CSV table of C-alpha atoms and ligand atoms in Angstrom, one decimal:
chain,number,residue,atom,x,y,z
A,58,UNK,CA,17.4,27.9,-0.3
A,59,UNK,CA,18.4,25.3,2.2
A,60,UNK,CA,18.5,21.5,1.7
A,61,UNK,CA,16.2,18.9,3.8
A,62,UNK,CA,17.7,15.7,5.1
A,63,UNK,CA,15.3,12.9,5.5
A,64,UNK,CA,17.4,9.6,6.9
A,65,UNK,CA,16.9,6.4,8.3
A,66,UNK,CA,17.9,6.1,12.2
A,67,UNK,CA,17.7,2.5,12.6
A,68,UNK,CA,19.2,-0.9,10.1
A,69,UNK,CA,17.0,0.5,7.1
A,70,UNK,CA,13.4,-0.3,6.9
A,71,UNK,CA,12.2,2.7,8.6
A,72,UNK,CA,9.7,3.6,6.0
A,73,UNK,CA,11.6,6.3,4.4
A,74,UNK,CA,9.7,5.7,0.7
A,75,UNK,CA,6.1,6.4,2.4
A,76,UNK,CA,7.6,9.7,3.9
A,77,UNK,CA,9.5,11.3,1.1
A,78,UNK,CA,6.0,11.1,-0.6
A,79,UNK,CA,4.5,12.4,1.6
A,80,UNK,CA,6.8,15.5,1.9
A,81,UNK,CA,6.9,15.7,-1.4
A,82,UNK,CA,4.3,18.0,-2.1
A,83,UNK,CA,6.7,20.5,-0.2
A,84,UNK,CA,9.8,20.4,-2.2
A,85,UNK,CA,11.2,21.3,-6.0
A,86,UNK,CA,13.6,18.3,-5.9
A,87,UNK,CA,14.1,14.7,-4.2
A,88,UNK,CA,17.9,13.6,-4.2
A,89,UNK,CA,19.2,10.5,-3.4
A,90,UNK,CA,23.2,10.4,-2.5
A,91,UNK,CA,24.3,6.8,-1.5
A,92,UNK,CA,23.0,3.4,-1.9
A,93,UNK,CA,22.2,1.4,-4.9
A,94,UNK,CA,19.3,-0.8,-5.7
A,95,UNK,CA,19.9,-2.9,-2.3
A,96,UNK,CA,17.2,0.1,-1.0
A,97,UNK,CA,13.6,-0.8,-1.5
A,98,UNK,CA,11.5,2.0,-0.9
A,99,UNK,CA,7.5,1.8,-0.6
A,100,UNK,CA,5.2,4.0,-1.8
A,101,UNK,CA,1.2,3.5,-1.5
A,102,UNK,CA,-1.8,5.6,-2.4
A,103,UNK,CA,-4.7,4.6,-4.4
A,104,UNK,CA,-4.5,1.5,-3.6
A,105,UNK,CA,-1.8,0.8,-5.5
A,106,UNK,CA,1.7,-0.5,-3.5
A,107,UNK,CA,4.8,0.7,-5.6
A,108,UNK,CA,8.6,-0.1,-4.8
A,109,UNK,CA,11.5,2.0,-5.6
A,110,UNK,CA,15.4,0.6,-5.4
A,111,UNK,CA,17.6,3.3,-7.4
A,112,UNK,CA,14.6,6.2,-8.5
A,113,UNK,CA,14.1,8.8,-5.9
A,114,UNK,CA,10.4,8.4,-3.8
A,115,UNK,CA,9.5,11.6,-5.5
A,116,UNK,CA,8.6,10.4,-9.3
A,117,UNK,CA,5.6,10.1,-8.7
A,118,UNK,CA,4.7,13.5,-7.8
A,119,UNK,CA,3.6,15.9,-10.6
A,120,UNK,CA,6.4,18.9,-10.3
A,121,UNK,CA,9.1,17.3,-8.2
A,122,UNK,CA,12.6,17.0,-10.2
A,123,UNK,CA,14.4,13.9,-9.3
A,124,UNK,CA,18.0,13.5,-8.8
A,125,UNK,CA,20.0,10.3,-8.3
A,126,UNK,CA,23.4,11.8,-6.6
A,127,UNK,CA,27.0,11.1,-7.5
A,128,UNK,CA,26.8,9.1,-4.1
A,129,UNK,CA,24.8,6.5,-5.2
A,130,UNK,CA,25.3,3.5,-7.2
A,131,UNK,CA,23.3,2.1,-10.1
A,132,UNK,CA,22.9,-1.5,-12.1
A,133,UNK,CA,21.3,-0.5,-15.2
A,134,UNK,CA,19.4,-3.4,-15.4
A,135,UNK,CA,17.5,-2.9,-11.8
A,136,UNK,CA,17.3,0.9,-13.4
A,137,UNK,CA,15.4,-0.5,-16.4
A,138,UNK,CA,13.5,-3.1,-14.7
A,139,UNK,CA,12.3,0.1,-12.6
A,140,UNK,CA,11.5,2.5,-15.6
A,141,UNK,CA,9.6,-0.3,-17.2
A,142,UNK,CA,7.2,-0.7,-13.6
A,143,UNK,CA,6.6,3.1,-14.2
A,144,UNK,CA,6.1,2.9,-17.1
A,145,UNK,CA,2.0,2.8,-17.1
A,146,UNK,CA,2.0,6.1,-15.1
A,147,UNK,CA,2.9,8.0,-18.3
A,148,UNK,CA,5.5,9.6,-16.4
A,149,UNK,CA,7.6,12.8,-18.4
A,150,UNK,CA,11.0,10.3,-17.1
A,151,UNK,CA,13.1,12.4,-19.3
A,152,UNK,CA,12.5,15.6,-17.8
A,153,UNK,CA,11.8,14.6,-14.1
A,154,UNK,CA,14.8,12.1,-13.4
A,155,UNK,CA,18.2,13.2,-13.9
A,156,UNK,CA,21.1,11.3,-13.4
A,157,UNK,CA,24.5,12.9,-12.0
A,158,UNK,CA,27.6,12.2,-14.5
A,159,UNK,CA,29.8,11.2,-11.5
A,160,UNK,CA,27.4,7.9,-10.0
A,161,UNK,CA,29.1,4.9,-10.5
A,162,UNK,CA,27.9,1.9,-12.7
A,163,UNK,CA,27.2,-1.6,-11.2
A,164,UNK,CA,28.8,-3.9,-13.8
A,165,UNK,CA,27.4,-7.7,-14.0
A,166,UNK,CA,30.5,-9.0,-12.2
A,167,UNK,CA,30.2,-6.5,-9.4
A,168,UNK,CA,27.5,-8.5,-8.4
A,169,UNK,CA,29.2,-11.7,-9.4
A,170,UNK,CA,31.7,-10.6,-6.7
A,171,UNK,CA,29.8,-10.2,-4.3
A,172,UNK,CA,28.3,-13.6,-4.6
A,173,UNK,CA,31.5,-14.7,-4.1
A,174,UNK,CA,32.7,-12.9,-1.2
A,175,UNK,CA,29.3,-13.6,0.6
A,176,UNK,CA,29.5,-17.8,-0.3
A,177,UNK,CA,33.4,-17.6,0.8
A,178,UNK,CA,32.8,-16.1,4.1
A,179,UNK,CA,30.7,-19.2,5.4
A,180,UNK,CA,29.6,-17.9,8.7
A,181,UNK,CA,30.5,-14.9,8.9
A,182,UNK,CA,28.6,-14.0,5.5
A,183,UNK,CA,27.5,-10.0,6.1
A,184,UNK,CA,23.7,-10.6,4.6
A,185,UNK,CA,24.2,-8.5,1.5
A,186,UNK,CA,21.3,-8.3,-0.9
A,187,UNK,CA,23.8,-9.1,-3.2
A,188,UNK,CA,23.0,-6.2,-5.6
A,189,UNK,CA,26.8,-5.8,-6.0
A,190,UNK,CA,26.9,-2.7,-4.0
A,191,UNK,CA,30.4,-3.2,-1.8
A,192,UNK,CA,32.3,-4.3,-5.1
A,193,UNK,CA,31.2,-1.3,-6.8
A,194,UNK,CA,32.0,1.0,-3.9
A,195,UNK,CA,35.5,-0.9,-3.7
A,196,UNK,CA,36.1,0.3,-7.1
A,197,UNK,CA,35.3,3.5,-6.8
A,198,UNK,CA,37.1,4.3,-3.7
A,199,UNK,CA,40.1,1.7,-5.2
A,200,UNK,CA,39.5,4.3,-8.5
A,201,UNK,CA,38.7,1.5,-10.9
A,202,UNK,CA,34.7,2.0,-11.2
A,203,UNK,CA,32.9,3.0,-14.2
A,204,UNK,CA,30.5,5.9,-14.0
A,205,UNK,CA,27.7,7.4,-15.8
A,206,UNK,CA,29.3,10.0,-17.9
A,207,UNK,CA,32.0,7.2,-19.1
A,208,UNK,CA,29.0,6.5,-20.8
A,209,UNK,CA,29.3,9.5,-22.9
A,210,UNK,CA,33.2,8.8,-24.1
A,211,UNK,CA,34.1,6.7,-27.1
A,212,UNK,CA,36.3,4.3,-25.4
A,213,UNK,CA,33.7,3.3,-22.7
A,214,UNK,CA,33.9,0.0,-23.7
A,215,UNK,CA,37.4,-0.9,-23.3
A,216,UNK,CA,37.0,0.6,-19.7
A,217,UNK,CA,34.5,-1.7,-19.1
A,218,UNK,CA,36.3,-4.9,-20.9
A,219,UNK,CA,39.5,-4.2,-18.8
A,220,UNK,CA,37.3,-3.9,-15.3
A,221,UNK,CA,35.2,-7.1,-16.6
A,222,UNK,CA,38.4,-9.2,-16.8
A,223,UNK,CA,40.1,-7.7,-14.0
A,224,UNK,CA,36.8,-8.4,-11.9
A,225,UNK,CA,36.8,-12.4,-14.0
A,226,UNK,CA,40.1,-12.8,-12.2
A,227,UNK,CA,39.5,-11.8,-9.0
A,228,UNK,CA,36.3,-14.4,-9.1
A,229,UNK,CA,38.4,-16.9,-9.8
A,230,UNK,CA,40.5,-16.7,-6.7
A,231,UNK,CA,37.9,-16.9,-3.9
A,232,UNK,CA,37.2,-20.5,-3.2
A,233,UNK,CA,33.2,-20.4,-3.4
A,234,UNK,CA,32.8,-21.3,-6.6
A,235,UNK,CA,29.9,-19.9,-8.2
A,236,UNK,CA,28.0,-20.7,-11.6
A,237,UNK,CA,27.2,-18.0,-13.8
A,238,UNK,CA,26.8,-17.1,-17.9
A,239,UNK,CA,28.4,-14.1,-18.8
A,240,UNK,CA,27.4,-13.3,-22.0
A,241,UNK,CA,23.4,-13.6,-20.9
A,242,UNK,CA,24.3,-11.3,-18.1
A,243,UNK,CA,26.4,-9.0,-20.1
A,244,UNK,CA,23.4,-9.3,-23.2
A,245,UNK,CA,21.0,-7.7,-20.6
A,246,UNK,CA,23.5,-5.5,-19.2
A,247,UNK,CA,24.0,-3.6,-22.7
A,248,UNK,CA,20.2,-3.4,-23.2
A,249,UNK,CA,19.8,-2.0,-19.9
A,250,UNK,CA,22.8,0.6,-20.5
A,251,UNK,CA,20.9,2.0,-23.9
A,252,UNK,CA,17.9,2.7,-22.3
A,253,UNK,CA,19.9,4.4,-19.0
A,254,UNK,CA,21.7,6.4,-22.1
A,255,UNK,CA,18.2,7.5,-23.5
A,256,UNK,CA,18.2,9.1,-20.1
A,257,UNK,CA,18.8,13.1,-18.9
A,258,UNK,CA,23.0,13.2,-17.6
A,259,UNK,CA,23.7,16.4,-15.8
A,260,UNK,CA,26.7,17.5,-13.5
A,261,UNK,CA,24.5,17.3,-10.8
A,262,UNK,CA,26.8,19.3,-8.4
A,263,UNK,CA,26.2,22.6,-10.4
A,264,UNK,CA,22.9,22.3,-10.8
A,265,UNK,CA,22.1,21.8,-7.0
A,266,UNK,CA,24.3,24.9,-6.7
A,267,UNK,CA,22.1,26.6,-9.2
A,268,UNK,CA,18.6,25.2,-7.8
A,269,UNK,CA,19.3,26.6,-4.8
A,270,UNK,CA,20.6,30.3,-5.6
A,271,UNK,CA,17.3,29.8,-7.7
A,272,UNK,CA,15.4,29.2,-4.4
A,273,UNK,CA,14.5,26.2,-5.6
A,274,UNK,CA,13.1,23.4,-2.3
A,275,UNK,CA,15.4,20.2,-2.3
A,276,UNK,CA,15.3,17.1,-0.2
A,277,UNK,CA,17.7,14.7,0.2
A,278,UNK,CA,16.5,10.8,0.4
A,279,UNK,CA,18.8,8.5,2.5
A,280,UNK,CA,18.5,5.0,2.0
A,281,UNK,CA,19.7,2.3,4.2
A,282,UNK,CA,19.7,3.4,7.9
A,283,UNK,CA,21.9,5.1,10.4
A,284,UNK,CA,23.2,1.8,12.0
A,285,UNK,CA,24.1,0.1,8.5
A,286,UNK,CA,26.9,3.4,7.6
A,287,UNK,CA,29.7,2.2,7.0
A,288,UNK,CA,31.3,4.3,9.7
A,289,UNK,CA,29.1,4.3,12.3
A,290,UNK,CA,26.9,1.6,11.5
A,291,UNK,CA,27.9,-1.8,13.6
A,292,UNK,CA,30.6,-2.7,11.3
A,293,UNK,CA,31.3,-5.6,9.4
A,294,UNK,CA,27.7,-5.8,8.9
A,295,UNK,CA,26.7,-2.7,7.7
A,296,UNK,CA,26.4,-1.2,3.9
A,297,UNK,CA,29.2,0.3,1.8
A,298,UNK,CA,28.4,4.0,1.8
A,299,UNK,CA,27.7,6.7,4.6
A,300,UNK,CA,24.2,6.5,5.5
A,301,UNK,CA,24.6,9.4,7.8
A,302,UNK,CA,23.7,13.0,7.4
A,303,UNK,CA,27.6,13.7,6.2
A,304,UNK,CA,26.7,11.3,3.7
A,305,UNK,CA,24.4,13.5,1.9
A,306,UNK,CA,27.4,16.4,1.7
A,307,UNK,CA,29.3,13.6,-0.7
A,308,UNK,CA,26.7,12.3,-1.9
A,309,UNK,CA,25.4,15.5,-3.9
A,310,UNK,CA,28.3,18.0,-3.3
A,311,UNK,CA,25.8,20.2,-0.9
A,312,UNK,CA,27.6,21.9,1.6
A,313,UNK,CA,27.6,21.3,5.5
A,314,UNK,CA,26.4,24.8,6.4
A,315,UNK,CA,23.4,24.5,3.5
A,316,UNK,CA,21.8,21.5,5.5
A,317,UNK,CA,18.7,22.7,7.2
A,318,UNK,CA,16.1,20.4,8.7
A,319,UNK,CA,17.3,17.2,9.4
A,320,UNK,CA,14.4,14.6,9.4
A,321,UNK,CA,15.2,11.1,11.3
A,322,UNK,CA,12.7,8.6,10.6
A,323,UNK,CA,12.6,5.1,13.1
A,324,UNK,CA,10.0,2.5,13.4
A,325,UNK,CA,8.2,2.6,16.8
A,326,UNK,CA,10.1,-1.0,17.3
A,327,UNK,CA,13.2,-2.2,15.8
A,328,UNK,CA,13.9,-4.7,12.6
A,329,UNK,CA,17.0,-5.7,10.9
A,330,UNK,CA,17.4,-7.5,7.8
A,331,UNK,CA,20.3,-9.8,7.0
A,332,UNK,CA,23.3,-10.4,9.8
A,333,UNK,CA,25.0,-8.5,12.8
A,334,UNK,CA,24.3,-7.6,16.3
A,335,UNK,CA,20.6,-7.1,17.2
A,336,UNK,CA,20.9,-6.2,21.2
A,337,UNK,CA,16.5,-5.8,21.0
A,338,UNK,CA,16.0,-8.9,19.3
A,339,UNK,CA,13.3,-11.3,20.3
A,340,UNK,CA,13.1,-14.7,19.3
A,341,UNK,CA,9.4,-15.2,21.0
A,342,UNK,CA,5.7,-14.8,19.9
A,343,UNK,CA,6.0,-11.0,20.2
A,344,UNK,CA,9.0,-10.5,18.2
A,345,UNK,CA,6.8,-13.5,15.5
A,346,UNK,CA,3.9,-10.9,16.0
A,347,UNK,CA,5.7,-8.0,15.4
A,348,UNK,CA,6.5,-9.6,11.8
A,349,UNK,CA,3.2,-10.5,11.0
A,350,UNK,CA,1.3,-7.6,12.0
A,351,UNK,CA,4.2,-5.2,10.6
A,352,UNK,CA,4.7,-7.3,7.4
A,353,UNK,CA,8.1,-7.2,8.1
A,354,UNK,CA,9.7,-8.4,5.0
A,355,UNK,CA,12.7,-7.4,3.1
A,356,UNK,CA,11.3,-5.1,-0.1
A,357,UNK,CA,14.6,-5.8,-2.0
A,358,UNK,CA,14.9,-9.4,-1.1
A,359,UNK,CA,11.9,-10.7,0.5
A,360,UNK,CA,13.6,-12.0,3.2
A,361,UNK,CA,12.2,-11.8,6.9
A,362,UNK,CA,13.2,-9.1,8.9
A,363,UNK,CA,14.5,-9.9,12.6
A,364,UNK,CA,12.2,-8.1,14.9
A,365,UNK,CA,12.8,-6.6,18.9
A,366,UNK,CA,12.1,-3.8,20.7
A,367,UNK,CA,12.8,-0.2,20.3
A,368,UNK,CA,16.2,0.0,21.0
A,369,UNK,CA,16.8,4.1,22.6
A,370,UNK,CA,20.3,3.7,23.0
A,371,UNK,CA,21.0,2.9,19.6
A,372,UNK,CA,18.4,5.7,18.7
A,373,UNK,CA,19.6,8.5,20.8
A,374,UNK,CA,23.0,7.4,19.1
A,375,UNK,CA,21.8,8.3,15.5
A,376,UNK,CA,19.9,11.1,16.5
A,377,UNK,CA,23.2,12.8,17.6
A,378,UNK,CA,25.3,11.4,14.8
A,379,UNK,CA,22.8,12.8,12.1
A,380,UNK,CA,21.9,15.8,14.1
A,381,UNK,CA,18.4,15.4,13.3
A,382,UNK,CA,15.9,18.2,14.5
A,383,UNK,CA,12.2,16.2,13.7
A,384,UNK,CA,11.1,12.8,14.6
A,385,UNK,CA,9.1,10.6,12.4
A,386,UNK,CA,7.6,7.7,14.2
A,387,UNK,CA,6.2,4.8,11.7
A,388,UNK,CA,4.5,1.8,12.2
A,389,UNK,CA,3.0,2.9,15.9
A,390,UNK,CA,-0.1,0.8,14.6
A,391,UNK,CA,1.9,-2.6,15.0
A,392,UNK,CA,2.3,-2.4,18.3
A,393,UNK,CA,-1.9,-1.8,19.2
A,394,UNK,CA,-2.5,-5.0,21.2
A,395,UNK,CA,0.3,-5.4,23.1
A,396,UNK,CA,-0.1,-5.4,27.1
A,397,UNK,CA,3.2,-4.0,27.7
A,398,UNK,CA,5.8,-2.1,25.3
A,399,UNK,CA,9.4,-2.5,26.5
A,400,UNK,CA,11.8,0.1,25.6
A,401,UNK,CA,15.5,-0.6,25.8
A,402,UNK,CA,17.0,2.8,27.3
A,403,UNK,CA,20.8,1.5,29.0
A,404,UNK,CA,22.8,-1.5,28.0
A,405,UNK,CA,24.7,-3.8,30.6
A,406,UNK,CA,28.0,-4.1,29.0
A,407,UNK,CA,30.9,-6.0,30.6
A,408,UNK,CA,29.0,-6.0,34.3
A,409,UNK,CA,28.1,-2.2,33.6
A,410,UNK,CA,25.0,-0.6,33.1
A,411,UNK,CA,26.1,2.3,30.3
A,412,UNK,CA,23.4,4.3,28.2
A,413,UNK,CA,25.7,4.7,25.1
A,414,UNK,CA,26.3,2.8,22.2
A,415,UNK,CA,29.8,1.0,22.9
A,416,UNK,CA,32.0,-0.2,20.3
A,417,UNK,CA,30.7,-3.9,20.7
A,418,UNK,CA,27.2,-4.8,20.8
A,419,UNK,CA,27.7,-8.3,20.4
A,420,UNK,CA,25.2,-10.5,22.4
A,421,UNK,CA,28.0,-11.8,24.7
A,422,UNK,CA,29.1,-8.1,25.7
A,423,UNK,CA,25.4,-6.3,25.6
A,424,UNK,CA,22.3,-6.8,27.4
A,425,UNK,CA,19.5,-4.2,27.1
A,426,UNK,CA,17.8,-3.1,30.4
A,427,UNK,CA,14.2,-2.4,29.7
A,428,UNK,CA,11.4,0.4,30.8
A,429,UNK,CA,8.0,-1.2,30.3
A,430,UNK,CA,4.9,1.2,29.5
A,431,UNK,CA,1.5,0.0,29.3
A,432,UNK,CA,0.3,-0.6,25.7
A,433,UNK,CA,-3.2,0.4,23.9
A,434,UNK,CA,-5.3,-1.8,22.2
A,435,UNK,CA,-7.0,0.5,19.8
A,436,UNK,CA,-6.7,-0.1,16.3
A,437,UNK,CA,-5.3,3.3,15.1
A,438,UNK,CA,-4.8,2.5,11.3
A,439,UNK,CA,-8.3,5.1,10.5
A,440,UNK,CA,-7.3,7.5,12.7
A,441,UNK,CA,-7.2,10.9,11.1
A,442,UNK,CA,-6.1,13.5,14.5
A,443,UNK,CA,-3.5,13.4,16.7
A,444,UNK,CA,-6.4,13.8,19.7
A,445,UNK,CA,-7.5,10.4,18.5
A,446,UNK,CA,-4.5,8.4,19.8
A,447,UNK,CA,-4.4,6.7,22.9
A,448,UNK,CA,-3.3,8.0,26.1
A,449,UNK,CA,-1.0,5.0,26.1
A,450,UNK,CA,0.4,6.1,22.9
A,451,UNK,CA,0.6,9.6,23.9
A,452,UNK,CA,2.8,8.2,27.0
A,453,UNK,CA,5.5,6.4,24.9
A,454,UNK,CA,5.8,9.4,22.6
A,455,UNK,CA,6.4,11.9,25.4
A,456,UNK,CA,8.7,9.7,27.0
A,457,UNK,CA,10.9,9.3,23.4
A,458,UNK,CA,10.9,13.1,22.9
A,459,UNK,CA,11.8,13.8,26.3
A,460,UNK,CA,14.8,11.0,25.9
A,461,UNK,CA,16.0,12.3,22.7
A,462,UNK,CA,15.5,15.7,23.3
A,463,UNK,CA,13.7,16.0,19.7
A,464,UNK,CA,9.6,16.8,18.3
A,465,UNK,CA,8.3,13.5,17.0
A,466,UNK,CA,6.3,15.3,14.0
A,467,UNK,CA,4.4,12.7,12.3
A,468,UNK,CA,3.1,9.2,13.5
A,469,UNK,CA,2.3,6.8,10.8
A,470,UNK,CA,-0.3,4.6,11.7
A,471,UNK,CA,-0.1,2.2,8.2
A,472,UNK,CA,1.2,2.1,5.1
A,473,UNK,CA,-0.9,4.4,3.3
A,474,UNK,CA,-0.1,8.0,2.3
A,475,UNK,CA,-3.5,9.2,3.7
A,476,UNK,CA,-2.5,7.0,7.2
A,477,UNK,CA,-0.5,9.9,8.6
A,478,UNK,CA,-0.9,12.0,11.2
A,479,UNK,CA,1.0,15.6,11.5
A,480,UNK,CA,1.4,16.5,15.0
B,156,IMP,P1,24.5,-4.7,1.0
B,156,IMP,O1,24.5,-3.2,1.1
B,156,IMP,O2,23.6,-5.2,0.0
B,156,IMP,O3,25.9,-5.2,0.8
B,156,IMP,O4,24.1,-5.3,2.4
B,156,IMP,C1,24.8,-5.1,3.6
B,156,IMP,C2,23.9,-5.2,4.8
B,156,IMP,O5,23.0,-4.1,4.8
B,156,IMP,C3,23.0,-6.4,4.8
B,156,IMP,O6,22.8,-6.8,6.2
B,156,IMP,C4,21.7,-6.0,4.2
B,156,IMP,O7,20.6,-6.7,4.7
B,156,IMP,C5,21.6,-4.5,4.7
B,156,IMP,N1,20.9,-3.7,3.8
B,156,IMP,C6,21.3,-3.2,2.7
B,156,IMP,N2,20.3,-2.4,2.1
B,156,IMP,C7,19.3,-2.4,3.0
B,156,IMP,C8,18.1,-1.7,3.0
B,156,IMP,O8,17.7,-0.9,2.1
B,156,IMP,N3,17.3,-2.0,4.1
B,156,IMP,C9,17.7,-2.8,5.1
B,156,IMP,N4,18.8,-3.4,5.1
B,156,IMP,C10,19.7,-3.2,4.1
């Protein structure tokens, strides 16, 4: 059987964790393939708010297997801190999360590095969450890093001293100096690394293969979003890994022709946490209500996210990069109130008006040019029925799916599992 795609389309944040479980129910296996613990992905139901960084969004559903990809990247101590949150739900963790062989290990002083590279940057500091994700993907693209079936060898330990000291070196010759003790980090590391060990390895690439000659359903979780890949996201300030559909091909060793539905998920607005062009942005009371209403900040790092309006150019953008055949709209419920929606659908760029994404959208090249629709003032967060939403909502849908050329499939209308409406 075919493999799902289900992938952010904007700077992460899209409310990927609240979809996956609800799509669950559909599918044999959740996969993630790229990203680390700098995702945070929420999960509600029963009145109970849950947040995932490295687990996949399916754990918590009774038969779904859960795969964390070769792509990805995990700190065994996040990993830990994780298991021990689930650890109430009396979860069978040893059969339903399995961990591929080839992910790569965040080491203490990955995260150390990044510290360092962040503090020596000054103004041009990318935002990382500093989970140590872009040192660990530097190492394994550099062919240095550690991975989860090193785990497994003998001499796993002199791999990691000689990376540790290497990494001790390189700290040393940034000029942001930072503070840290090694031996409490490295203390909790090696806890955190017994417990990952108590956990199932498997060469997740064959058994993908072998799930789906079995017919087995699989879908793939993206983390991060569309415009934070580290190809075509708006580079410096994007993640380390391909956030992109392609991304899911490396990330689990699935090929091209096996992807089926491609499901792009967007926020019926536009946040960004952390640095780097925001053409959208606002920096008035709406963009302020926005972040209140929306409870727009960071799961990860707490921080608040920048808020602006939904940016089409940028969307139509990763809908053709990701080749995504469903919508998913979240959050329309944040915008209830709000006499006029503005959506941005060209860009003036260099005293043109162009309705692509160019290769700067820096504010002194880009300025959006808006269509305004009339906004609804219901409050849609009970609504049940697609023929319960407002004409005004109705409006700004059509005129999305008619823009991108794609269904918009579900509407979220809050943050609850039940608070979705199929369309
Ligand atoms: P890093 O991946 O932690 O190095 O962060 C690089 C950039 O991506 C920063 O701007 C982060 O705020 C952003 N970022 C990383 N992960 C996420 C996420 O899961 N959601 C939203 N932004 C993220």
């Amino acid at each position: 059987m075919a493999v799902d795609l289900l992938l952010g389309l904007q700077w992460g944040d899209e409310g990927k964790g609240k979809i996956v479980d609800v799509l669950t129910k559909n599918y044999d296996i959740i996969a993630r393939f790229q990203g680390g613990p700098n995702a945070g992905h929420t999960l509600e139901f029963d009145g109970i708010k849950h947040v995932l960084h490295t687990i996949p969004s399916g754990i918590f559903h009774e038969n779904a297997i859960n795969l964390v990809g070769n792509g990805v990247v995990i700190d065994p101590v996040i990993f830990k801190k994780e298991l021990d949150n689930l650890s109430k739900f009396k979860l069978n963790i040893k059969e339903k999360l399995l961990i591929s062989r080839k992910a790569h290990l965040i080491l203490p002083t990955h995260r150390l590095l990044d510290a360092a590279s962040e503090a020596s940057k000054g103004k041009a500091k990318i935002g990382s969450t500093l989970k140590g994700i872009g040192p660990t993907y530097m190492d394994k693209t550099g062919r240095n890093g550690i991975r989860v079936g090193d785990l497994e060898l003998d001499d796993w330990k002199d791999r990691y001293t000689a990376l540790r000291d290497k990494h001790i070196d390189m700290i040393d010759f940034y000029d942001a100096k930072i503070e840290y003790n090694l031996d409490e980090l490295e203390t909790e590391f090696f806890k955190a690394v017994e417990v990952l060990k108590s956990l199932t390895f498997i060469d997740s690439e064959e058994y993908l293969y072998q799930a789906q000659q079995a017919g087995k359903s699989i879908l793939a979780e993206g983390a991060q979003g569309s415009l934070l890949d580290i190809d075509f996201g708006t580079y410096p300030y994007v993640t380390s890994s391909n956030t992109t559909a392609a991304g899911a091909c490396t990330g689990l060793g699935v090929a091209p022709g096996q992807i089926a539905e491609v499901f792009g998920i967007f926020k019926a607005y536009t946040t960004r946490v952390g640095s780097g062009p925001f053409p959208t942005e606002l920096f008035d009371e709406v963009g302020a209500t926005m972040g209140r209403v929306g409870n727009e900040f960071g799961a990860t790092t707490g921080r608040p996210r920048r808020c602006g309006w939904l940016d089409l150019v940028a969307l139509k953008y990763a809908v053709r990069v990701n080749g995504v055949t469903q919508l998913m709209m979240m959050k329309g419920d944040v915008l209830s109130g709000f006499d006029t929606l503005k959506i941005c659908t060209q860009y003036k760029y260099k005293g043109e008006v162009i309705d692509h994404l160019p290769y700067n959208i820096e504010p002194e090249n880009v300025e959006p040019v808006y269509t305004e629709m009339k906004g609804w003032a219901e409050d849609l967060t009970k609504m049940q029925e697609d023929e319960q939403l407002p004409k005004e909502l109705n409006d700004y849908i059509d005129f999305l799916e008619k823009e991108l050329h794609v269904p918009i499939k579900i509407v979220s209308v809050g943050p609850d599992r039940t608070q979705t409406i199929h369309r």
